[in-house]
Coordinates of C-alpha atoms in Angstrom, one line a residue:
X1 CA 169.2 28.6 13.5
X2 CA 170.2 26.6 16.2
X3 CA 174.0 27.4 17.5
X4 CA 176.5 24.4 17.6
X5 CA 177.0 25.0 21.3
X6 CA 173.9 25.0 22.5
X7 CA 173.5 21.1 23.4
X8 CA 170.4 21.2 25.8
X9 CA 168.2 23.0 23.1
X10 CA 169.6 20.3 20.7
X11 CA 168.5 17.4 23.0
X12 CA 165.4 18.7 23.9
X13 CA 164.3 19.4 20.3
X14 CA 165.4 15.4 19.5
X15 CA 163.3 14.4 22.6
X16 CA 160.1 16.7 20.8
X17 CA 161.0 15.5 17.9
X18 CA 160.0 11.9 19.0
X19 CA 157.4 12.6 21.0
X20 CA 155.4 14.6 17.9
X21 CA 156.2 11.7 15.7
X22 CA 154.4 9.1 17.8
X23 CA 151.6 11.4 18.3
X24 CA 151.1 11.7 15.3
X25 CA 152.4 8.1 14.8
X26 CA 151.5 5.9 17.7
X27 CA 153.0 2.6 17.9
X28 CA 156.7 2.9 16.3
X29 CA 159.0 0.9 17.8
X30 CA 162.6 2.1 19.0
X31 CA 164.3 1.2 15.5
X32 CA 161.3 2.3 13.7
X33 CA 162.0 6.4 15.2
X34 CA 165.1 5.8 14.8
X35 CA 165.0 5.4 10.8
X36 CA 162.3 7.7 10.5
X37 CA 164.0 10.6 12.9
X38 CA 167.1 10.0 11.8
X39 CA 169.1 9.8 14.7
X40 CA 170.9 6.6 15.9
X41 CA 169.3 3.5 17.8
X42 CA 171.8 4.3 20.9
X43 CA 170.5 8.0 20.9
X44 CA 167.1 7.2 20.1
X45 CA 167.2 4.6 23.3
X46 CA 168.7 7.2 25.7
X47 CA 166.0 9.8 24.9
X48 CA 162.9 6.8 24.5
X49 CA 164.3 5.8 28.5
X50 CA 164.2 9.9 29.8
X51 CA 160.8 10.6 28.2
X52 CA 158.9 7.3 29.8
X53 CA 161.0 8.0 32.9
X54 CA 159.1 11.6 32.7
X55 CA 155.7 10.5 31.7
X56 CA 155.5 11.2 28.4
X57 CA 156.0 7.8 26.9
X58 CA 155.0 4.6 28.0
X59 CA 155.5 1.2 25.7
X60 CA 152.8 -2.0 25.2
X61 CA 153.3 -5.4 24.5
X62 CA 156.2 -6.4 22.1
X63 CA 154.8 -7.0 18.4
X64 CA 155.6 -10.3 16.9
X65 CA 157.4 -9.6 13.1
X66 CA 158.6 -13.3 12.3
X67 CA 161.9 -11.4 12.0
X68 CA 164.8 -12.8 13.8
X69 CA 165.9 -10.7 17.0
X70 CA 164.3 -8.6 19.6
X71 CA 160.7 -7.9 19.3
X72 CA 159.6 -4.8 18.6
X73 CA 157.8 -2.6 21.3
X74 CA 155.6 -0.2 20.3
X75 CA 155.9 3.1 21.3
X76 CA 153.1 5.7 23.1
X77 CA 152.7 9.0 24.1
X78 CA 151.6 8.1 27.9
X79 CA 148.5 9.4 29.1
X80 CA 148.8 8.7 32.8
X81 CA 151.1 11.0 34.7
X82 CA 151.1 14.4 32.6
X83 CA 148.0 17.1 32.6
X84 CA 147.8 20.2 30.7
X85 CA 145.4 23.0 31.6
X86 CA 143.6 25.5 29.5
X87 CA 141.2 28.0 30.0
X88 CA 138.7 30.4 28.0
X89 CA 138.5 33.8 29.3
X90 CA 135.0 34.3 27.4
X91 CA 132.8 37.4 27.4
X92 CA 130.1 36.1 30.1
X93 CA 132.6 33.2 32.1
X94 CA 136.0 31.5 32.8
X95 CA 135.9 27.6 31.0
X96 CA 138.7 25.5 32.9
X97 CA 140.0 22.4 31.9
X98 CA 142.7 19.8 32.4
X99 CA 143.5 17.2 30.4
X100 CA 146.0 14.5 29.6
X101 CA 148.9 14.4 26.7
X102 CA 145.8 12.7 24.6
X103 CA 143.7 15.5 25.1
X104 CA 141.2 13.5 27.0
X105 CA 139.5 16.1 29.8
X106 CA 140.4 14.9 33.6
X107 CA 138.2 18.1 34.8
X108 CA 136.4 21.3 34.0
X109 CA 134.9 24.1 35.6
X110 CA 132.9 27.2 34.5
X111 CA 132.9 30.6 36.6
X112 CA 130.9 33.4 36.0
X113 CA 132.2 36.8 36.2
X114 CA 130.6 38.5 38.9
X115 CA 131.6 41.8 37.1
X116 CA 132.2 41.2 33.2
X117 CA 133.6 44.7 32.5
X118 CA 136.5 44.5 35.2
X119 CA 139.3 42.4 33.3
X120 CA 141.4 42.1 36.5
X121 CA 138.5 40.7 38.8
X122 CA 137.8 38.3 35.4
X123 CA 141.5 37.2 35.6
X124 CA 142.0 36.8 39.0
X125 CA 138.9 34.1 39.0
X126 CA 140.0 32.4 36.3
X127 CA 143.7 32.0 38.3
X128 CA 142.3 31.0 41.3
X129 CA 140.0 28.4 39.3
X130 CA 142.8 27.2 37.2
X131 CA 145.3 27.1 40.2
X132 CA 142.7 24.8 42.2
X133 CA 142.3 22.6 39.4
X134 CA 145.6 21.3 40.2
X135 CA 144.4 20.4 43.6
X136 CA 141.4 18.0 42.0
X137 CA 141.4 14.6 42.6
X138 CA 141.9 13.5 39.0
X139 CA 145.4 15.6 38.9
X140 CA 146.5 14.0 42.3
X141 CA 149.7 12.1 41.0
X142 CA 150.0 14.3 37.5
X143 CA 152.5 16.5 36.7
X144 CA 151.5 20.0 35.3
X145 CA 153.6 20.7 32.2
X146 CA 151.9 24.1 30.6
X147 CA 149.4 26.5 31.0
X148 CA 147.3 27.7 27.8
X149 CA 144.5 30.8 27.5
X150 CA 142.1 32.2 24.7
X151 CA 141.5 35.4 24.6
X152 CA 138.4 37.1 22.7
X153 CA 140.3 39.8 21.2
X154 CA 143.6 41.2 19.7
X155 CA 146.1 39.0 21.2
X156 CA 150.1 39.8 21.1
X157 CA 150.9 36.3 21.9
X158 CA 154.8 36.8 21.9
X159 CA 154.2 39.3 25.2
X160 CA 150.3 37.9 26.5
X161 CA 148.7 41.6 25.6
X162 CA 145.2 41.5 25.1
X163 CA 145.3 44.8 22.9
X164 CA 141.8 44.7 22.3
X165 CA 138.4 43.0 23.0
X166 CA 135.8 44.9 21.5
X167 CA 132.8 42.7 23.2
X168 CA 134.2 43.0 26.2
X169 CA 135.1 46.0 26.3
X170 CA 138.7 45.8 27.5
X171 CA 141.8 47.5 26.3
X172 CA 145.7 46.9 26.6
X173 CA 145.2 44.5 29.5
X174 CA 148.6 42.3 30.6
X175 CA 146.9 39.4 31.0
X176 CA 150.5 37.3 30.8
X177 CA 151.3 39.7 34.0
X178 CA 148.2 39.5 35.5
X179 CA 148.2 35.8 35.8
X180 CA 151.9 35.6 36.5
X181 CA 151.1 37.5 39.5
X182 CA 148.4 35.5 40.8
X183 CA 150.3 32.0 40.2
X184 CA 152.7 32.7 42.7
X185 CA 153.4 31.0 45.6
X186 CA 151.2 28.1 44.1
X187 CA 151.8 25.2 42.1
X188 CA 151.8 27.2 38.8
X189 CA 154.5 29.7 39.0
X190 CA 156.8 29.2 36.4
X191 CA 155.4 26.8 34.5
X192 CA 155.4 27.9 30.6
X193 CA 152.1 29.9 29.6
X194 CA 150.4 30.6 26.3
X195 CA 147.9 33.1 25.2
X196 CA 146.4 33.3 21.6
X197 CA 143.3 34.7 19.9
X198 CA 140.3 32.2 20.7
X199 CA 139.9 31.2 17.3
X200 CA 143.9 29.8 17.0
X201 CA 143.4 28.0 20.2
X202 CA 140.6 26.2 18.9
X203 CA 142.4 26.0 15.6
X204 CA 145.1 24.3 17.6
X205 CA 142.8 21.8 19.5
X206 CA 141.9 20.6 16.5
X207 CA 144.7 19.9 15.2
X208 CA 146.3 18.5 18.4
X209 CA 143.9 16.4 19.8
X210 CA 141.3 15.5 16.9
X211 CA 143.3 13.3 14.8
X212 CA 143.3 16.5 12.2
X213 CA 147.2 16.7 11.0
X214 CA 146.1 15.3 7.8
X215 CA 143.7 18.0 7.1
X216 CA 146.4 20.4 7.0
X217 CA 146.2 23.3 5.8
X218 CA 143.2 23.5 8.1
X219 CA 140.6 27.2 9.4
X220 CA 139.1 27.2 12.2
X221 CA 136.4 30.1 11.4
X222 CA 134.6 31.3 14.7
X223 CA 131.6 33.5 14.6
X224 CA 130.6 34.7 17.7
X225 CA 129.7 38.4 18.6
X226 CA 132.3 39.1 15.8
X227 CA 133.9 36.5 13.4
X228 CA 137.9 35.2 13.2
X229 CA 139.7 32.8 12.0
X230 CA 142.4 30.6 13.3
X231 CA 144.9 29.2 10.1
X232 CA 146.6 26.0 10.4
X233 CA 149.3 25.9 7.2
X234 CA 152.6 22.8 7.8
X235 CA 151.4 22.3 11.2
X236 CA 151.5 25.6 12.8
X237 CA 149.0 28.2 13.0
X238 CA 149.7 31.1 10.6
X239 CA 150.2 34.1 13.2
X240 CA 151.5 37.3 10.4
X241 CA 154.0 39.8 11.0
X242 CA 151.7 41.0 13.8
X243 CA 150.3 38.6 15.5
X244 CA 146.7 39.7 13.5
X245 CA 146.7 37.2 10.8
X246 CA 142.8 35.4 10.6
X247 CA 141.2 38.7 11.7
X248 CA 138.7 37.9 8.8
X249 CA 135.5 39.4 10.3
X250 CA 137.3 42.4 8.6
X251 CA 137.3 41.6 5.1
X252 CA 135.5 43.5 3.4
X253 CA 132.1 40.6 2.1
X254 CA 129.8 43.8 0.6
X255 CA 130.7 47.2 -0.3
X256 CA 128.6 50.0 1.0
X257 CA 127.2 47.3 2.9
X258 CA 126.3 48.1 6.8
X259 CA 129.0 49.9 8.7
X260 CA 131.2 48.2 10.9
X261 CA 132.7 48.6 14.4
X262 CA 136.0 49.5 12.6
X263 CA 134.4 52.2 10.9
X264 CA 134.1 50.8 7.3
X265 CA 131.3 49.0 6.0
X266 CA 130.2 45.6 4.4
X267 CA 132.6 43.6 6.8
X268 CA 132.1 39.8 7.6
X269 CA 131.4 41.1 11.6
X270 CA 129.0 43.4 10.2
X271 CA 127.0 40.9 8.4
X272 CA 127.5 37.4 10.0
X273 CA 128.4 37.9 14.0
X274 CA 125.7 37.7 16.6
X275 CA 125.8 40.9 17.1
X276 CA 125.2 42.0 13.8
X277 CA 122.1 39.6 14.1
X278 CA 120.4 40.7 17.1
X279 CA 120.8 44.3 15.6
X280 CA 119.0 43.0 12.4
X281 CA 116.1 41.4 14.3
X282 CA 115.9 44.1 16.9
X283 CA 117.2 47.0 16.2
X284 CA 120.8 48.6 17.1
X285 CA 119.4 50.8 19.6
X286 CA 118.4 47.9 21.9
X287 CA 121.7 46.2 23.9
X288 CA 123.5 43.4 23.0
X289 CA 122.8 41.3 26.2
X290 CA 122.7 37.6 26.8
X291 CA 119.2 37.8 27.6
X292 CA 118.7 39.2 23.7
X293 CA 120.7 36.6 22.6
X294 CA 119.5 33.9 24.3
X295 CA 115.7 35.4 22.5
X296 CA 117.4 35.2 18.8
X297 CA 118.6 31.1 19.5
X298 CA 114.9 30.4 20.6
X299 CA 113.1 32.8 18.0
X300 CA 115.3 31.1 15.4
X301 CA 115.1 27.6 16.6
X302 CA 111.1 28.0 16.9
X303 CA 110.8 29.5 13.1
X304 CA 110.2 33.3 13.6
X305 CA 109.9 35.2 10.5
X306 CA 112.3 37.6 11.3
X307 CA 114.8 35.9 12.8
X308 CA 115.1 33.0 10.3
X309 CA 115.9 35.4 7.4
X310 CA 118.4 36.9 9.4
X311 CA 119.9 34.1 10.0
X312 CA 119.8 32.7 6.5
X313 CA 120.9 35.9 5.1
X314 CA 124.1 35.9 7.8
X315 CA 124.4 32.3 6.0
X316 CA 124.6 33.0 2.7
X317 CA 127.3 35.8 3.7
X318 CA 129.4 33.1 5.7
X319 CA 129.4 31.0 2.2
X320 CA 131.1 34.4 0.7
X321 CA 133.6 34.1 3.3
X322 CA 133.9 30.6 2.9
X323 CA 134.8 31.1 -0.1
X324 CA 137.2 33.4 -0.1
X325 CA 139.2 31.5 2.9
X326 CA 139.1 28.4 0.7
X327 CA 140.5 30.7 -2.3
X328 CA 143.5 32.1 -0.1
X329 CA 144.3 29.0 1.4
X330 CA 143.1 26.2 -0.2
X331 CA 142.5 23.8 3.0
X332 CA 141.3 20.8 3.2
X333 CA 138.9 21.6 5.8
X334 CA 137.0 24.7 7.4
X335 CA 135.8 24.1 11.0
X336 CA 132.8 26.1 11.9
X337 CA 132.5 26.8 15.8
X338 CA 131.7 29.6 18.3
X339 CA 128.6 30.6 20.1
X340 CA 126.7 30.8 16.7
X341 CA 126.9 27.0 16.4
X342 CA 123.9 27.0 18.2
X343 CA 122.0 28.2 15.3
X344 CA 122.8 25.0 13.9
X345 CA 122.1 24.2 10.2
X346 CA 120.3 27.2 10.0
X347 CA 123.6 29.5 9.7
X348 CA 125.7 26.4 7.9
X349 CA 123.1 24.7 5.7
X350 CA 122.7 28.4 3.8
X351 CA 127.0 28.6 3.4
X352 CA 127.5 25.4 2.8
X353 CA 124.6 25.8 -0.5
X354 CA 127.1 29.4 -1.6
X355 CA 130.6 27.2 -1.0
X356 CA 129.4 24.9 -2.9
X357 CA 127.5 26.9 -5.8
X358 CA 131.1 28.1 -6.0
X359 CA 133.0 24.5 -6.3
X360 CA 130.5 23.7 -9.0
X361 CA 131.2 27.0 -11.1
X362 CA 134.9 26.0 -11.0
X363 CA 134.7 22.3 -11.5
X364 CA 136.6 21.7 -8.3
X365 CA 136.1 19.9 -5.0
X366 CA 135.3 22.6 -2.0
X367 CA 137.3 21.9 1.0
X368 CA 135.3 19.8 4.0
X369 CA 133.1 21.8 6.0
X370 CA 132.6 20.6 9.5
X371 CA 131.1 21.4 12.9
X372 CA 134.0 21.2 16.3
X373 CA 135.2 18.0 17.8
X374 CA 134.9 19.9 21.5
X375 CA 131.4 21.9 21.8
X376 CA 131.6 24.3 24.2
X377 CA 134.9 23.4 25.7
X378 CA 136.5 23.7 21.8
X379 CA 138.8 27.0 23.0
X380 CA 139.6 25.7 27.0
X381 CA 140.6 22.6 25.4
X382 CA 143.0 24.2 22.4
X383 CA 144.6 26.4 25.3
X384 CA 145.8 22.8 26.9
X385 CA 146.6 21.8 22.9
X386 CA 148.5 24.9 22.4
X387 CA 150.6 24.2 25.8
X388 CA 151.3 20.9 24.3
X389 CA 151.9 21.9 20.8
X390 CA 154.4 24.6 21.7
X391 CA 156.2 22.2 24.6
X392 CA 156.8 19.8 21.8
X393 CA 158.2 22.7 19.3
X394 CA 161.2 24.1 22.0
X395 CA 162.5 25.3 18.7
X396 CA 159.9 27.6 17.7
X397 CA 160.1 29.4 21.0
X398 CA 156.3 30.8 22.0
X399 CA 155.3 30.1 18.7
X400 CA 154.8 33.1 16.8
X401 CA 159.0 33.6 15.8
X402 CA 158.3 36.9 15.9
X403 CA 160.0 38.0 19.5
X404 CA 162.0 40.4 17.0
X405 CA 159.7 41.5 15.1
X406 CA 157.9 45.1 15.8
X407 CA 155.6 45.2 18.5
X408 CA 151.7 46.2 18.2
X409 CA 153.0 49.5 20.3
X410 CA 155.8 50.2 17.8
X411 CA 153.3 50.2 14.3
X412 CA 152.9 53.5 12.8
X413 CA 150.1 55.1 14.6
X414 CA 147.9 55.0 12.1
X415 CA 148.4 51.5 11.4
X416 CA 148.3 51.0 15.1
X417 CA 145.2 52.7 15.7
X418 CA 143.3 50.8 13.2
X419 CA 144.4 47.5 14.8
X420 CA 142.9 49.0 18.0
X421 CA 139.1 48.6 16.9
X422 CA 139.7 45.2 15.1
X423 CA 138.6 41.9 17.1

């Protein structure tokens, strides 16, 4: 609840307030915000002359109505001067990007880890890359405004824990204090940073920067090495008491199915994730490298017997999940992304069949299915969408609301320890 007193938190949510309706909105003239807002034309001018004095509106050519008095003059969010940047801290790389208020990418970068099981050489690259992104040509005369990260793991976003990342291997890492660190003394120290799980940063990008707010509520479900979901329900992602909501690779799709890393068995990581894939095709006493991986996408892509039913069984599965997403939450749409995109229809063609076996047994319309707007950039550009969606909400604070809530480190520890092996 906002307090009476607290004017500068009142103005600022009234400037946000403007600037999400003519994102979402583009074109409205001063008079038109004004009705729809509901504040008055003289505030409503005040706050329209700040925001294009910061860069973050700009106004066209006045429209012509036939009405009597000033022409209108539509109203945009201004492209130009403002850059967000966003990065992936993936298993095997850093993805870097910067983009505009639109979303539109101004650079990018990818750096390897030279050591993938040290978190703190892996975040200190990814610092320094994002850091001398800010010195790139195309962000010359742009102000920097936010900094978002995905992480591939349990993420308490209120405090920028990674708690866990089972494919990576890393526990209880402060990435929110790592990077801190690094970003001082350069142009990125105190400017406002986000961390989520990867799959609500891409869930985010979507519904930031692909024209999605009217497929609200919208899922972002990305299989990978494991599976999650990122839930987008009133426009804002769907976090839970603990940060964990959309950890669906550990719903339970087949009892006494195979066992999972969490110790039970018949879970959607089990039976859809890459991982559970390559130990299909190959056994689970061979590694899960890249190298194996990269052998599944061209086994599967050139027909191989084995890897083909894999992959269709891991389809059929996904429809199950499908499913039951579409039954808890009813969106309009399910985005399917991460790194098993690259088995194409293969994976979706098989879920898509089950999803909609499903529809047809209810006699109602499944939700749209959908591949990513952003390939393989989808999660380094939702970290610059979530920097822009929670600058606009000043309200929500870092999002989640749950800053009093109990902490991951204050659960039960039972609860706490079986939150440990989830990702």
């Amino acid at each position: 609840m906002i307090v009476a007193g607290d004017q500068q938190l009142l103005k600022q949510v009234n400037r946000m307030a403007l600037v999400r309706q003519l994102a979402s909105t583009p074109g409205m003239s001063r008079a038109a915000l004004a009705e729809t807002v509901g504040l008055t034309k003289s505030t409503i001018s005040l706050l329209v002359r700040e925001l294009m004095e910061e860069g973050w509106l700009s106004e066209s050519a006045s429209l012509t109505t036939g009405a009597l008095g000033r022409r209108a003059t539509p109203l945009h969010i201004d492209g130009s001067r403002l850059a967000l940047l966003g990065a992936d801290l993936s298993i095997s790389a850093a993805r870097l990007v910067a983009t505009n208020l639109l979303g539109e990418v101004l650079a990018e970068q990818v750096l390897p880890y030279a050591a993938p099981d040290d978190a703190a050489s892996c975040i200190a690259l990814m610092a320094a890359g994002l850091a001398a992104l800010t010195a790139s040509p195309a962000l010359a005369r742009r102000t920097v405004l936010g900094i978002g990260v995905g992480l591939h793991g349990v993420v308490d976003d209120a405090t920028g824990m990674l708690r866990y990342a089972p494919h990576q291997g890393w526990r209880n890492v402060d990435v929110a204090g790592q990077l801190h660190a690094h970003f001082a003394g350069t142009p990125l120290a105190g400017l406002p940073l986000y961390i989520q799980n990867e799959a609500n940063v891409a869930a985010l990008g979507e519904l930031e920067f692909a024209g999605e707010s009217s497929a609200d509520p919208l899922i972002y479900l990305s299989i990978g090495y494991g599976v999650g979901a990122g839930i987008i329900v009133d426009g804002r992602l769907l976090t839970g008491l603990y940060g964990f909501a959309g950890e669906v690779g550990h719903t339970i799709l087949q009892q006494g199915g195979p066992r999972c890393s969490c110790g039970r068995h018949g879970c959607a990581d089990a039976l859809i994730g890459l991982r559970a894939l390559m130990d299909t095709v190959y056994g689970k006493q061979q590694p899960a490298t890249q190298e194996q991986l990269e052998r599944l996408f061209t086994q599967a892509e050139s027909g191989d017997e084995a890897a083909a039913r894999a992959v269709e069984a891991a389809g059929r599965n996904m429809g199950v999940l499908l499913n039951n997403l579409w039954v808890a939450f009813d969106p309009m749409c399910i985005v399917i992304g991460g790194a098993a995109l690259r088995l194409g229809e293969r994976l979706i063609a098989p879920g898509r069949r089950v999803l909609d076996e499903c529809a047809a047994a209810t006699q109602l319309t499944a939700p749209t299915v959908r591949t990513p707007h952003f390939g393989n950039n989808g999660i380094a550009i939702g970290g610059a969408a979530m920097a822009r969606h929670y600058l606009m909400r000043p309200f929500d604070g870092q999002g989640p609301a749950r800053r009093n809530r109990a902490r991951l480190d204050e659960l039960p520890p039972a609860l706490a320890a079986s939150l440990q092996v989830w990702g």
